Coordinates of C-alpha atoms in Angstrom, one line a residue:
X1 CA 84.1 87.7 109.0
X2 CA 85.0 88.3 112.6
X3 CA 83.3 91.7 112.7
X4 CA 80.1 90.1 111.4
X5 CA 80.3 87.3 114.1
X6 CA 81.2 89.0 117.4
X7 CA 80.5 85.9 119.4
X8 CA 83.6 84.1 118.0
X9 CA 86.2 83.9 120.7
X10 CA 89.1 82.1 118.9
X11 CA 90.4 81.4 115.5
X12 CA 92.1 78.1 114.8
X13 CA 94.9 78.7 112.3
X14 CA 95.2 75.2 110.7
X15 CA 97.7 73.6 108.4
X16 CA 97.7 70.0 107.0
X17 CA 100.8 67.9 107.5
X18 CA 101.9 65.3 104.9
X19 CA 99.6 62.7 106.5
X20 CA 96.6 65.0 106.2
X21 CA 96.3 65.7 110.0
X22 CA 95.4 69.3 110.8
X23 CA 97.9 71.1 113.0
X24 CA 98.3 74.7 114.1
X25 CA 97.5 77.2 116.8
X26 CA 94.4 78.6 118.4
X27 CA 94.5 82.4 118.5
X28 CA 92.3 84.8 120.5
X29 CA 89.8 86.5 118.1
X30 CA 91.2 89.9 119.2
X31 CA 94.6 88.9 118.0
X32 CA 93.5 87.3 114.7
X33 CA 94.2 90.5 112.6
X34 CA 97.9 90.0 113.4
X35 CA 97.8 86.6 111.7
X36 CA 96.8 88.4 108.4
X37 CA 99.5 91.1 108.9
X38 CA 102.5 89.1 110.0
X39 CA 101.6 85.4 109.7
X40 CA 102.2 82.8 112.3
X41 CA 105.6 81.3 113.3
X42 CA 105.5 77.5 113.3
X43 CA 108.3 74.9 112.8
X44 CA 109.2 74.2 109.2
X45 CA 109.2 70.5 110.0
X46 CA 105.5 70.5 110.7
X47 CA 104.6 68.8 107.4
X48 CA 107.1 66.0 108.0
X49 CA 105.7 64.6 111.2
X50 CA 104.5 61.0 111.0
X51 CA 100.9 60.0 111.6
X52 CA 101.5 59.9 115.3
X53 CA 102.8 63.4 115.4
X54 CA 106.4 62.4 115.9
X55 CA 109.4 63.9 114.1
X56 CA 111.5 61.3 112.3
X57 CA 114.1 63.8 111.1
X58 CA 113.8 63.1 107.4
X59 CA 116.7 64.4 105.3
X60 CA 118.1 66.1 108.3
X61 CA 115.0 68.3 108.8
X62 CA 113.7 68.6 112.3
X63 CA 115.9 68.2 115.3
X64 CA 119.2 67.9 113.3
X65 CA 118.8 71.4 111.8
X66 CA 117.5 73.0 115.0
X67 CA 113.9 72.8 113.7
X68 CA 113.7 76.4 112.5
X69 CA 110.5 78.2 112.1
X70 CA 108.8 79.4 109.0
X71 CA 105.8 81.6 108.6
X72 CA 102.3 80.3 108.0
X73 CA 100.1 82.7 106.1
X74 CA 96.3 82.5 105.8
X75 CA 94.9 81.3 102.6
X76 CA 92.4 83.7 101.0
X77 CA 88.7 82.6 101.2
X78 CA 89.2 79.9 103.9
X79 CA 88.0 81.7 107.0
X80 CA 84.8 80.1 108.3
X81 CA 82.9 79.6 111.5
X82 CA 83.2 76.2 113.1
X83 CA 79.5 75.2 113.5
X84 CA 78.6 74.2 117.1
X85 CA 82.0 74.8 118.6
X86 CA 82.2 75.8 122.2
X87 CA 83.5 78.3 122.8
X88 CA 82.5 79.8 119.4
X89 CA 85.5 79.5 117.0
X90 CA 86.4 80.2 113.4
X91 CA 89.0 78.4 111.4
X92 CA 91.4 79.5 108.7
X93 CA 93.7 77.3 106.6
X94 CA 97.3 78.5 106.3
X95 CA 100.2 77.8 104.0
X96 CA 103.7 77.5 105.5
X97 CA 106.6 79.4 103.8
X98 CA 110.3 79.5 104.4
X99 CA 112.2 82.5 105.8
X100 CA 112.3 84.0 102.3
X101 CA 108.6 83.6 101.6
X102 CA 108.9 80.7 99.2
X103 CA 106.7 77.6 99.3
X104 CA 108.3 74.6 100.8
X105 CA 108.9 71.8 98.3
X106 CA 107.3 69.3 100.6
X107 CA 104.2 71.3 101.5
X108 CA 101.2 69.3 100.4
X109 CA 99.7 72.4 98.8
X110 CA 102.9 73.1 96.8
X111 CA 103.0 69.5 95.7
X112 CA 99.4 69.7 94.5
X113 CA 100.1 73.0 92.7
X114 CA 103.0 71.4 90.8
X115 CA 100.9 68.4 89.8
X116 CA 98.0 70.7 88.7
X117 CA 100.5 72.7 86.6
X118 CA 101.9 69.6 85.0
X119 CA 98.4 68.4 84.2
X120 CA 97.7 71.8 82.6
X121 CA 100.9 71.5 80.5
X122 CA 99.8 68.1 79.3
X123 CA 96.3 69.5 78.7
X124 CA 94.8 66.8 81.0
X125 CA 91.5 67.7 82.4
X126 CA 88.9 65.7 84.3
X127 CA 86.5 65.7 81.4
X128 CA 89.2 64.6 79.0
X129 CA 90.2 61.7 81.2
X130 CA 86.5 60.8 81.7
X131 CA 85.9 60.7 78.0
X132 CA 89.0 58.6 77.3
X133 CA 87.8 56.2 80.0
X134 CA 84.5 55.9 78.2
X135 CA 86.2 55.1 74.9
X136 CA 88.6 52.5 76.2

């Protein structure tokens, strides 16, 4: 994507916290390939900030445990140019993993994956729910 858009100067590596706020780092476009090779170090407590961006140290995560870093990895298919940005930028969504590469239990994406898996197990789909709503 960057090769096809040489005017892009930066890539915003973004991750959503538990409140839905995007957080992350801005990386020079020339350094962006490193993000895909080694990920990006960012505090594991990032998801647990409150809506004001303050750490409340839930369950001893944050300043009590030394606020260790995890690695945020790009999510396939999410790189896109940010229209109208000055200077020209692209954005990629990332997923934070612990030091062993496992998804965090409190990562909003991991939570959604667990819910979607449970819906699959229960054979719940959007169309089935819509049809049952029409019947009741």
